mmCIF file of C-alpha atoms in Angstrom:
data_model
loop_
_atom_site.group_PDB
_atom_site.id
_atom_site.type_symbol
_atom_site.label_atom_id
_atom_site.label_comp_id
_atom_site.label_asym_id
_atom_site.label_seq_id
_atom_site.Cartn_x
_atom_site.Cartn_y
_atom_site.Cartn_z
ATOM 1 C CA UNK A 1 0.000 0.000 0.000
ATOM 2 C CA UNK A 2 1.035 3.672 -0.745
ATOM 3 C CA UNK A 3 0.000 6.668 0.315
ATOM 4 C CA UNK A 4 0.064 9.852 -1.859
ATOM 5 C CA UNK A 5 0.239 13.240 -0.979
ATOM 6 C CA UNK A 6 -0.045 16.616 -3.190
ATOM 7 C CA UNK A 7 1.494 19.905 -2.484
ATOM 8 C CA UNK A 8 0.695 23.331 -4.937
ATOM 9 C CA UNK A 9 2.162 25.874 -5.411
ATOM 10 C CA UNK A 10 0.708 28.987 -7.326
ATOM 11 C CA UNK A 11 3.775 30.165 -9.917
ATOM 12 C CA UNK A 12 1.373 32.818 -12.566
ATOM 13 C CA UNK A 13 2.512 30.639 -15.460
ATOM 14 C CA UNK A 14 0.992 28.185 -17.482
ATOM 15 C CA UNK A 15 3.204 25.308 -18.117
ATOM 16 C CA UNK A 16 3.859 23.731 -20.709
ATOM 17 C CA UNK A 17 7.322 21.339 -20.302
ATOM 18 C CA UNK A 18 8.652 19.970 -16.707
ATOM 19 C CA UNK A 19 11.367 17.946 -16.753
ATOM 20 C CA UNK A 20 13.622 16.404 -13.837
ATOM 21 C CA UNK A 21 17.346 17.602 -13.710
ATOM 22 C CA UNK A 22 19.547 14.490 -13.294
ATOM 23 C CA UNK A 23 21.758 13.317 -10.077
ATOM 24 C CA UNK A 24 24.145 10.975 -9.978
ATOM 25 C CA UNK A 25 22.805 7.958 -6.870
ATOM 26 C CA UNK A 26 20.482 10.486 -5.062
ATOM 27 C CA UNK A 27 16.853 11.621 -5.865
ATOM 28 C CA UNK A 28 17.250 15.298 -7.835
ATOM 29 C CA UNK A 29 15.779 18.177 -6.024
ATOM 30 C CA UNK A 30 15.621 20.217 -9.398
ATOM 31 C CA UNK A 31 13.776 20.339 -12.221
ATOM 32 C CA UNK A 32 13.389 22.968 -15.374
ATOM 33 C CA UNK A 33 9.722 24.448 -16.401
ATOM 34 C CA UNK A 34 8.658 25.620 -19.790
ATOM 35 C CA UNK A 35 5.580 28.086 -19.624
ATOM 36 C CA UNK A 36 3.284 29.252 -22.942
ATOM 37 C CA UNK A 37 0.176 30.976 -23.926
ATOM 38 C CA UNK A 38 1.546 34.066 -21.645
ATOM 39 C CA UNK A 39 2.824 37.860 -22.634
ATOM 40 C CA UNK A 40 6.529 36.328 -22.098
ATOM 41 C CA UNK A 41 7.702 32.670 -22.041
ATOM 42 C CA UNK A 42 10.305 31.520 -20.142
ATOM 43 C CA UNK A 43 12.350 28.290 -19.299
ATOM 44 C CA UNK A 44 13.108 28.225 -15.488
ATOM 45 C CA UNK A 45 15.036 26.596 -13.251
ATOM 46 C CA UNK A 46 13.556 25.414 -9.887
ATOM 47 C CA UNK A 47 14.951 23.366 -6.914
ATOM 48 C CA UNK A 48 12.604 22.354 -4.007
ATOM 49 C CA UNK A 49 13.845 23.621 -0.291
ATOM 50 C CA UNK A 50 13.047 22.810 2.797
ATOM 51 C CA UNK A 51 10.116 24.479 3.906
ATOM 52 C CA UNK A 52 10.860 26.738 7.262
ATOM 53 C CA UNK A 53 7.703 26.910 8.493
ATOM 54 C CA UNK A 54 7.291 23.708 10.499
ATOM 55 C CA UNK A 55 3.790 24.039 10.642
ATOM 56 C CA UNK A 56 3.132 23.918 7.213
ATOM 57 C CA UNK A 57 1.664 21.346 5.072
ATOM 58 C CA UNK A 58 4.078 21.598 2.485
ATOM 59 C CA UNK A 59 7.422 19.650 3.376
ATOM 60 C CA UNK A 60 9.137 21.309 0.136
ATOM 61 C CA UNK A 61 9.226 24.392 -1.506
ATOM 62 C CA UNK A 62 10.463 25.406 -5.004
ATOM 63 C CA UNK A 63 12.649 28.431 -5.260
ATOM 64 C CA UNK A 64 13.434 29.509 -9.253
ATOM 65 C CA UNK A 65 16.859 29.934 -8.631
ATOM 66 C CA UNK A 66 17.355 31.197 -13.000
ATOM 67 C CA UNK A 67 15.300 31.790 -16.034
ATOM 68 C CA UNK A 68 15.759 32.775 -19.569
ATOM 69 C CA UNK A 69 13.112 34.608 -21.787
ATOM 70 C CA UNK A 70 12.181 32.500 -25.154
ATOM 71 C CA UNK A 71 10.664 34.070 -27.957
ATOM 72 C CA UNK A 72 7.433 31.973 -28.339
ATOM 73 C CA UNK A 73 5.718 29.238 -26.367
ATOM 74 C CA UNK A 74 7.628 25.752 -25.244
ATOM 75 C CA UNK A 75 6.503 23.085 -27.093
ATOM 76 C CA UNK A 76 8.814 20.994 -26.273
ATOM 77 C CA UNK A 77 12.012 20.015 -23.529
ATOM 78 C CA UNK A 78 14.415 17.327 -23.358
ATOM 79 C CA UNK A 79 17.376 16.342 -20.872
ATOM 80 C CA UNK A 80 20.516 15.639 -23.528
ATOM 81 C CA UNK A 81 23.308 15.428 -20.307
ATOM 82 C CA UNK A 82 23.167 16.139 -17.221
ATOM 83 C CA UNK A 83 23.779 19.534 -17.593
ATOM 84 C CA UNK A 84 22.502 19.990 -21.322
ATOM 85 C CA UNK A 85 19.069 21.227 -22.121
ATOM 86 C CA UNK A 86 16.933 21.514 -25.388
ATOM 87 C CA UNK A 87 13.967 23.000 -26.046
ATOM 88 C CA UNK A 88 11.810 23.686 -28.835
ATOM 89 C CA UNK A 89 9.341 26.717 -29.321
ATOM 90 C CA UNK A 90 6.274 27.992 -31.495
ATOM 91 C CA UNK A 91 9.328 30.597 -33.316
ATOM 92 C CA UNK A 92 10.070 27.137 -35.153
ATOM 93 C CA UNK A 93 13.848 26.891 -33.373
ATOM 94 C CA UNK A 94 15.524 24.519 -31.084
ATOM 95 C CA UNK A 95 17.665 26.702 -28.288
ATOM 96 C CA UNK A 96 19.926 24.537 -26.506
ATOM 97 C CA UNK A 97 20.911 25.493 -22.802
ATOM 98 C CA UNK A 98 23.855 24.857 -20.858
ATOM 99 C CA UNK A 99 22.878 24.456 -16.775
ATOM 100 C CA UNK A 100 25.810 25.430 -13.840
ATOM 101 C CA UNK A 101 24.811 23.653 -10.880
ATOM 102 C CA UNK A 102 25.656 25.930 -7.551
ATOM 103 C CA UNK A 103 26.162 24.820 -3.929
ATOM 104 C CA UNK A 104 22.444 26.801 -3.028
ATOM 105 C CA UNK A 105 21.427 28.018 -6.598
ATOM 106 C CA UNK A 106 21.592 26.402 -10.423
ATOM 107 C CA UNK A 107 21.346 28.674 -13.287
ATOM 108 C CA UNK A 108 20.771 28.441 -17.237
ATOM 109 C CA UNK A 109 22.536 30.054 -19.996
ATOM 110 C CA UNK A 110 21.903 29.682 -23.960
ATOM 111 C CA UNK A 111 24.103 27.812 -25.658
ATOM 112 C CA UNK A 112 23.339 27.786 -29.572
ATOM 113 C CA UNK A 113 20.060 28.223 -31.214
ATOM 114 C CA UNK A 114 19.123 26.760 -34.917
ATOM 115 C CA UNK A 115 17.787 28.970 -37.469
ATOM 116 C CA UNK A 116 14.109 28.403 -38.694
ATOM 117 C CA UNK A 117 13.686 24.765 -38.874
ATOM 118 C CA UNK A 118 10.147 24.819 -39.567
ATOM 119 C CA UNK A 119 7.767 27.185 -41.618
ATOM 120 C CA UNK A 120 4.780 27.586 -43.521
ATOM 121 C CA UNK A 121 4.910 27.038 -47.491
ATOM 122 C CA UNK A 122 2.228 29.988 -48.238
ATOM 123 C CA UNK A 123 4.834 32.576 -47.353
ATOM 124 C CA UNK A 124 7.659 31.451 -45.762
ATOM 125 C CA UNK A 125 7.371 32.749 -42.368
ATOM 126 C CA UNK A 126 7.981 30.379 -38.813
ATOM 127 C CA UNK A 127 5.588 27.605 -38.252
ATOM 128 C CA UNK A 128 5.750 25.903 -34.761
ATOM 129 C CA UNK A 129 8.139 23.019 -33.542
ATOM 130 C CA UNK A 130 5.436 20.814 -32.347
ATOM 131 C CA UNK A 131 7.699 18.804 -30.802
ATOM 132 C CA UNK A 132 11.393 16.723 -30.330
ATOM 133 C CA UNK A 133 13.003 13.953 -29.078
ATOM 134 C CA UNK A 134 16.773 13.076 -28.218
ATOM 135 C CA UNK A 135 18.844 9.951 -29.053
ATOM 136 C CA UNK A 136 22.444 10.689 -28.320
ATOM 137 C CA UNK A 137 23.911 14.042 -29.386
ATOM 138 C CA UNK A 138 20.829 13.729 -32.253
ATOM 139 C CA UNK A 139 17.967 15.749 -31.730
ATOM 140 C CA UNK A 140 14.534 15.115 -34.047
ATOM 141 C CA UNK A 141 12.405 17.908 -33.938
ATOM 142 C CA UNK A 142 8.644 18.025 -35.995
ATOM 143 C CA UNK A 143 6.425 21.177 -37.036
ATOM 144 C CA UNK A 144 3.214 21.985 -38.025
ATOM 145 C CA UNK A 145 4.723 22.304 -41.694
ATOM 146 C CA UNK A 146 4.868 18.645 -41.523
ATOM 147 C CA UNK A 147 8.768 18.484 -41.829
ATOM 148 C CA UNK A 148 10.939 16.245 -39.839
ATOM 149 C CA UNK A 149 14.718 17.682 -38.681
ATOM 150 C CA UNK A 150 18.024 15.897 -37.235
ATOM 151 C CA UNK A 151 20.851 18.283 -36.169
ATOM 152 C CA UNK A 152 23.561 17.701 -33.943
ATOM 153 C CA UNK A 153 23.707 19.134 -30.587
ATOM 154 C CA UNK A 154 27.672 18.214 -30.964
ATOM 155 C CA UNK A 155 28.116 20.848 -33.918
ATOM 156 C CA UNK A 156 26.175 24.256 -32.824
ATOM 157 C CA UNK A 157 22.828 22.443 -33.883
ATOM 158 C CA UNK A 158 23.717 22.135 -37.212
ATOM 159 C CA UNK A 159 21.314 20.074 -39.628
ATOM 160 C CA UNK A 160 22.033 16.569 -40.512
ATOM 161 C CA UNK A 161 19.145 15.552 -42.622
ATOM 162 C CA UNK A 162 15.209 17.359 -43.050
ATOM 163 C CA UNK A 163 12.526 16.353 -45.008
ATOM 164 C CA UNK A 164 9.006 16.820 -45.997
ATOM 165 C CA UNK A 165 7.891 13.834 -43.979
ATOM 166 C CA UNK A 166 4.004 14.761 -44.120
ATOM 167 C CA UNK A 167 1.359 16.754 -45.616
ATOM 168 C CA UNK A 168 -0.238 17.869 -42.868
ATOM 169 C CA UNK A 169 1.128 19.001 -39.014
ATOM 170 C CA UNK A 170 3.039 16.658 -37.302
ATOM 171 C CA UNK A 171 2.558 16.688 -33.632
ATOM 172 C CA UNK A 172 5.184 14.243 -31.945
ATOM 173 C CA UNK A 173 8.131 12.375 -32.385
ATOM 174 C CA UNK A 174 10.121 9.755 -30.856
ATOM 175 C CA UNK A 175 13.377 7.831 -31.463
ATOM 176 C CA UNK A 176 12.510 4.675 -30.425
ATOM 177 C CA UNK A 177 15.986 3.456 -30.244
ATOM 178 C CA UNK A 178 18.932 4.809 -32.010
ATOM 179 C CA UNK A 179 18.318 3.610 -35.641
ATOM 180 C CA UNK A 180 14.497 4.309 -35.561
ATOM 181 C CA UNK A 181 12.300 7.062 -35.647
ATOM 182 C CA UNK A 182 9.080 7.204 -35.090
ATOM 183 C CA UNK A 183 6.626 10.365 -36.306
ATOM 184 C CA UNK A 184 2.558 11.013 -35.504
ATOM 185 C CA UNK A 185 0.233 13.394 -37.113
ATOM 186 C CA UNK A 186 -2.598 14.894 -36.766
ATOM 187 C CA UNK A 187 -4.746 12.060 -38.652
ATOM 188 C CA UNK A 188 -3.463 9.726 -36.224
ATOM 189 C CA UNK A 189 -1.157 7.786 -38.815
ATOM 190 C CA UNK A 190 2.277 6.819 -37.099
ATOM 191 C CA UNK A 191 5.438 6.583 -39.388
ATOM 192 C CA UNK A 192 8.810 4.672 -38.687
ATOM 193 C CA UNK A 193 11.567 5.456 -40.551
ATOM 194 C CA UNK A 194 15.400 3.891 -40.277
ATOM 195 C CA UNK A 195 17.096 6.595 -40.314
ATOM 196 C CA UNK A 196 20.447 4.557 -41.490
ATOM 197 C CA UNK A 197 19.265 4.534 -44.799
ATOM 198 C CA UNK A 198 17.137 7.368 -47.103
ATOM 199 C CA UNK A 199 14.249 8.899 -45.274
ATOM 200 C CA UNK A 200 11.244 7.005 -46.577
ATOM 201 C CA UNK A 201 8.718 5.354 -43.857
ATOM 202 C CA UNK A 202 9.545 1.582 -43.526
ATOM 203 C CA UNK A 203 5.886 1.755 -41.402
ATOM 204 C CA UNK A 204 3.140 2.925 -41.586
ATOM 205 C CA UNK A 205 -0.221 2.365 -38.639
ATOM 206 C CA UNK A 206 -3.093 3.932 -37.257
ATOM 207 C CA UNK A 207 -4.355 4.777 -33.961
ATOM 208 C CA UNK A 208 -7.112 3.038 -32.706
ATOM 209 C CA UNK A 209 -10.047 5.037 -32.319
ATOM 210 C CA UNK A 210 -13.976 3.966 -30.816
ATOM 211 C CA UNK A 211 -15.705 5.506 -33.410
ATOM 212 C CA UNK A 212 -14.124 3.945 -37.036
ATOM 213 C CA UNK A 213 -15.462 6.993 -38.559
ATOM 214 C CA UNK A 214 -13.368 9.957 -37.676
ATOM 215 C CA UNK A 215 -9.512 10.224 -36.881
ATOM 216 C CA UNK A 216 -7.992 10.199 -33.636
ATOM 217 C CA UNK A 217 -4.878 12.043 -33.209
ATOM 218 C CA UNK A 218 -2.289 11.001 -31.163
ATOM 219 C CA UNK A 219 -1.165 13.146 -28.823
ATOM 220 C CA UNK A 220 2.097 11.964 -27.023
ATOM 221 C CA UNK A 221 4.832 8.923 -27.887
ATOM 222 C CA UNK A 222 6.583 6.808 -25.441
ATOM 223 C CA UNK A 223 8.564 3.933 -25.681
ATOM 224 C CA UNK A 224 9.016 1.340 -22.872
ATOM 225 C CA UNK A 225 11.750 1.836 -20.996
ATOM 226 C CA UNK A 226 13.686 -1.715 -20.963
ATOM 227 C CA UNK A 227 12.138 -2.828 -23.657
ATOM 228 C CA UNK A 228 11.845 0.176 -26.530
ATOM 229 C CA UNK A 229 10.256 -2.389 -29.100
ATOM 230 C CA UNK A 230 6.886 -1.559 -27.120
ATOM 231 C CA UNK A 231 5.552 1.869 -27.996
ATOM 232 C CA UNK A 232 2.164 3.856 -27.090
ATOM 233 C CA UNK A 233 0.436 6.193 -28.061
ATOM 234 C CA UNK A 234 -1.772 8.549 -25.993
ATOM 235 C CA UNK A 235 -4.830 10.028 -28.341
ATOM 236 C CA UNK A 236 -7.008 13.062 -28.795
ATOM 237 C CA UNK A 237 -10.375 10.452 -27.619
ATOM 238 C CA UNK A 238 -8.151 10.241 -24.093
ATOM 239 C CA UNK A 239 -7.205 6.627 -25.099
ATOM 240 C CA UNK A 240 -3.851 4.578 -25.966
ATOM 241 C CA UNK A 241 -2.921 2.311 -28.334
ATOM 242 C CA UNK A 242 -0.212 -0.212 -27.905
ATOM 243 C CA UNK A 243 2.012 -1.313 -30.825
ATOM 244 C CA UNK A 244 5.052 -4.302 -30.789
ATOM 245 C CA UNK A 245 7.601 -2.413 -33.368
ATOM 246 C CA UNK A 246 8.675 -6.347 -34.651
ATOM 247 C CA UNK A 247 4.946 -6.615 -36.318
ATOM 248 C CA UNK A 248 2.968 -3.380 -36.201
ATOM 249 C CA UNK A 249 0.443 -4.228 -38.630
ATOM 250 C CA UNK A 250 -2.236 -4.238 -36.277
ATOM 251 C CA UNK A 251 -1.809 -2.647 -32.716
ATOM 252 C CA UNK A 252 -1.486 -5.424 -29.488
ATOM 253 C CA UNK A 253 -3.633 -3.422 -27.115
ATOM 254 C CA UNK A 254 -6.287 -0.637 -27.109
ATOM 255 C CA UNK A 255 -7.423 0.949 -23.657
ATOM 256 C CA UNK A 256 -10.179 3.205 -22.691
ATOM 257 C CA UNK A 257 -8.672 5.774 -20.539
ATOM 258 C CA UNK A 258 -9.122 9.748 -19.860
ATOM 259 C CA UNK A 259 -12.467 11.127 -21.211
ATOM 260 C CA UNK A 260 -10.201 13.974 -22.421
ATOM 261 C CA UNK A 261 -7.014 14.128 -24.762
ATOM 262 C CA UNK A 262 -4.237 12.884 -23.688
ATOM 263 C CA UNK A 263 -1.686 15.844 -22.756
ATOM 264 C CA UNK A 264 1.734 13.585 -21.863
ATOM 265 C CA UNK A 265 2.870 10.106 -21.556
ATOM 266 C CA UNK A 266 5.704 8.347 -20.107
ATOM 267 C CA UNK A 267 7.365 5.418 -18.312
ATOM 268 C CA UNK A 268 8.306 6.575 -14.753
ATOM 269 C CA UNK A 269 12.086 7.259 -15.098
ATOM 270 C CA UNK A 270 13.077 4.444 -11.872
ATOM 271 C CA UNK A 271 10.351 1.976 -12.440
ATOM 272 C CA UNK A 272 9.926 0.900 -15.963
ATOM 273 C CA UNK A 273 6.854 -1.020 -14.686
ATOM 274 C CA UNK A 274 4.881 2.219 -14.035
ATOM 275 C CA UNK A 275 3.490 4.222 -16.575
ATOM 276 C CA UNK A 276 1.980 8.040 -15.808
ATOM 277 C CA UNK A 277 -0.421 9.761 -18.243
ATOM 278 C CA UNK A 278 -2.013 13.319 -18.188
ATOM 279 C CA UNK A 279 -4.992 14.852 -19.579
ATOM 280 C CA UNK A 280 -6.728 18.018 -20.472
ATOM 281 C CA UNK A 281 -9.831 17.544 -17.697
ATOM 282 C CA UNK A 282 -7.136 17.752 -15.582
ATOM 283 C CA UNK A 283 -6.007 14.575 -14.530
ATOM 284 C CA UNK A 284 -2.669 12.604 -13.693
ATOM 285 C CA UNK A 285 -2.749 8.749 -13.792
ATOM 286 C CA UNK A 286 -0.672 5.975 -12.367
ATOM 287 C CA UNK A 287 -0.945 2.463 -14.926
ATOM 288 C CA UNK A 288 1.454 -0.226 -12.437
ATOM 289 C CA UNK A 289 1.846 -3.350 -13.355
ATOM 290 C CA UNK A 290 1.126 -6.070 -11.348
ATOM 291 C CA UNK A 291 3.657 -8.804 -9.765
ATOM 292 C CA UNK A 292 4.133 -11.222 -12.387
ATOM 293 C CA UNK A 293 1.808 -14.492 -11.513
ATOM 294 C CA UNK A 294 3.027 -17.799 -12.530
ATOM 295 C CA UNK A 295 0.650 -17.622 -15.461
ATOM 296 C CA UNK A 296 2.327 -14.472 -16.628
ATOM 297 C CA UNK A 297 5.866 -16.018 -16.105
ATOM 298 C CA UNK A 298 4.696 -18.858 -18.299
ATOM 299 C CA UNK A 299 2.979 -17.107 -20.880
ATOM 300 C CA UNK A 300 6.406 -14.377 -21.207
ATOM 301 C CA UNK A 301 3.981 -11.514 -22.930
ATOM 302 C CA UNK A 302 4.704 -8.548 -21.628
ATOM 303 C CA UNK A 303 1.615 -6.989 -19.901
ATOM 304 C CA UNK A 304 1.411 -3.937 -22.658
ATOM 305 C CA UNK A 305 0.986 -6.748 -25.283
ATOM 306 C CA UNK A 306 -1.622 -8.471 -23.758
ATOM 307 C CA UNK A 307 -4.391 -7.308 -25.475
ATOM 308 C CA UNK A 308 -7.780 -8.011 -23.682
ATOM 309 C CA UNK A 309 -5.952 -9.318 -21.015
ATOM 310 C CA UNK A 310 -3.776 -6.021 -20.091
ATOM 311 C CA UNK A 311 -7.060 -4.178 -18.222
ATOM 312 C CA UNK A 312 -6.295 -7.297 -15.715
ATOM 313 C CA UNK A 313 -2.482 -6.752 -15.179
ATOM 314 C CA UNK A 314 -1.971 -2.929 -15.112
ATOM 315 C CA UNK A 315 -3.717 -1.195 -11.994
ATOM 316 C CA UNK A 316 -4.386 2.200 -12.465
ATOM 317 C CA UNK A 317 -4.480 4.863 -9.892
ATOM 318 C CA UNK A 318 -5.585 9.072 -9.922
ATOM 319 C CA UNK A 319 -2.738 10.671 -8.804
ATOM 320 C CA UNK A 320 -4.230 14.098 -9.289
ATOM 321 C CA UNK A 321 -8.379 15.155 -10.782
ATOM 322 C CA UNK A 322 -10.792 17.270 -10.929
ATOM 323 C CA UNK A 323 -8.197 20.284 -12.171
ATOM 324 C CA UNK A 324 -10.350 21.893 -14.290
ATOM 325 C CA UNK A 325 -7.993 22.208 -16.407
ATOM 326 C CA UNK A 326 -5.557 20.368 -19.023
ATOM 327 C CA UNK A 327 -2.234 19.106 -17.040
ATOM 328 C CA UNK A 328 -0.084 19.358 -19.860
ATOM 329 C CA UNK A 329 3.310 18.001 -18.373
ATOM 330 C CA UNK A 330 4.639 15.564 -15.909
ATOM 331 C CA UNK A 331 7.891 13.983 -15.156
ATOM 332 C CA UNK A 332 8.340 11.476 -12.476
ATOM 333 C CA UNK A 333 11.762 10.007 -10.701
ATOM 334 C CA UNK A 334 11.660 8.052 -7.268
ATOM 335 C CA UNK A 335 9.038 9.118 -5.227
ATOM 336 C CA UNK A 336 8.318 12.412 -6.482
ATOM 337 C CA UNK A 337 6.679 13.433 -9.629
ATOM 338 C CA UNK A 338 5.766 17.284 -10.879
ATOM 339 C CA UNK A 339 3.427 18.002 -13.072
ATOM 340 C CA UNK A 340 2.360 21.255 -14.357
ATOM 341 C CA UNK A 341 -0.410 22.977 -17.045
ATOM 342 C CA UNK A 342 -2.963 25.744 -17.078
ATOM 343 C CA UNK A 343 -4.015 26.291 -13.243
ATOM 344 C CA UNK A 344 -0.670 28.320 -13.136
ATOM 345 C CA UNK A 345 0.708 26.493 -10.730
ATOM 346 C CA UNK A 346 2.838 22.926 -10.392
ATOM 347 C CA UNK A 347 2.079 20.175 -8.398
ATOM 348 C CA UNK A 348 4.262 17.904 -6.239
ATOM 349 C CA UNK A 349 3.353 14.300 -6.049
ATOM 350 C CA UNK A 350 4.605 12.316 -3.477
ATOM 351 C CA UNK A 351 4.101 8.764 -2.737
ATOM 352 C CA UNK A 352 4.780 7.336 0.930
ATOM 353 C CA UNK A 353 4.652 3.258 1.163
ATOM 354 C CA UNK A 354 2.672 2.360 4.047
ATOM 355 C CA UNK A 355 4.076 -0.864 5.741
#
């Protein structure tokens, strides 16, 4: 048994990005925020502190300790080292960030910034970076013109290869290990593409949608951690779709979930068994697998693969509801997770295991 507690804190920004800084054997007490849809947009840098007032409900307070003023919204953030940050805005750029870690206070300096990756074909100007994802010193970043990037966060962000990979907006994409690529738009069609030979899609599948009448657009990408073959997709209905990568014909699970669109989803960063989604009504759920019975053991499927059968292996769990409104952003590590969206504030999940 667990028991979960939830602290808020009021910070007059709507977020769009959190992400966990990394530390080497000891659970991280800072994390970077991304904010959007406000006057100015900035990328901050937090780290919780012990809260003085003993009284208080809230063991932990976060203190922005830096920040750096971006020319459009975050759409995107990603950890590339330890102290190596890119992010990707509505401007249609990728700014990459170099973080100094201090005894009491980090901060965050720019590093390099691309030129306009993405933009519209009418008359040239920006289109947004809908999103990016990291593999190495690589760094794949998609727009709404429905172009697909690589540059190299080794050589001042230069650009490796970019094509037209779509006709309409692209609105995620993931490496799912370092030869393949995978990209969703907003139809809902997933591509894969090896990206050790030309570009062209060696993939092509759908998400899976209740109604077979009208798309579904997926959302967010993840990959499972130990075993990236596994990927799912979280959709505009508020469901996700499983694929196996070996055969992805025809997807290996479909699960009802949110009654909103899916916002974020990821594997916990310690517990590859636990999966955390967010949503737009303003929810954050737990999917954990349960302990392996002998039937499982025998059987070897993964529980994500299971088909029919996965509703009765994952439990899932409301870490946060009844927002209001959209939590766009999450990242978890230990026993902490923050999440963040349009109440303005963040959100510190903690989970206690009862004995």
């Amino acid at each position: 048994m667990s028991n979960i507690k939830v602290s808020t804190f009021f910070v007059s920004e709507k977020i769009s990005k959190l992400r966990w800084l990394s530390e080497y054997l000891k659970e991280s007490d800072s994390f970077l925020s991304g904010s959007y849809d406000m006057p100015n947009c900035f990328i901050r840098m937090w780290r919780l502190q012990k809260n003085q007032h003993d009284d208080s409900y809230n063991e932990y307070v976060p203190k922005c300790t830096d920040k750096s003023r971006l020319r459009g919204d975050v759409t995107g953030m990603e950890m590339i080292t330890e102290d190596t940050v890119v992010v990707s805005c509505s401007d249609g750029k990728l700014t990459l960030f170099k973080i100094k870690r201090g005894f009491e206070e980090d901060t965050i300096q720019q590093k390099a910034q691309t030129g306009l990756l993405h933009r519209t074909n009418i008359n040239g100007n920006s289109a947004p970076c809908t999103g990016l994802s990291v593999c190495g010193n690589e760094i794949a970043s998609v727009g709404e013109d429905g172009r697909l990037n690589i540059v190299d966060s080794q050589n001042s962000l230069a650009i490796c290869r970019s094509i037209e990979a779509d006709s309409c907006s692209l609105l995620c994409v993931l490496y799912s290990n370092p030869q393949e690529l995978l990209t969703a738009n907003r139809m809902g069609i997933i591509r894969m593409y090896d990206i050790r030979s030309p570009m062209e899609p060696t993939a092509a599948f759908m998400a899976s949608c209740e109604d077979d009448m009208r798309s579904n657009y997926v959302s967010s990408l993840a990959a499972h951690s130990s075993q990236s073959h596994i990927i799912l997709a979280g959709s505009e209905e508020g469901s996700i779709t499983v694929w196996d990568l070996r055969k992805p014909g025809n997807p290996a699970s479909y699960l009802s979930a949110h009654n909103s669109p899916i916002t974020e989803i990821r594997f916990h960063r310690s517990d590859p068994s636990t999966l955390l989604t967010a949503a737009e009504s303003g929810e954050l759920w737990r999917w954990a697998q349960f302990s392996s019975s002998e039937a499982d053991k025998l059987d070897n499927i993964n529980p994500w693969l299971s088909g029919e059968r996965t509703k009765n292996r994952i439990a899932v769990s409301c870490l946060i509801t009844d927002l209001r409104k959209s939590v766009n952003t999450f990242d978890s590590q230990n026993s902490k997770t923050i999440c963040g969206g349009d109440t303005e504030a963040l959100h510190l999940v903690e989970t206690f295991v009862q004995e």
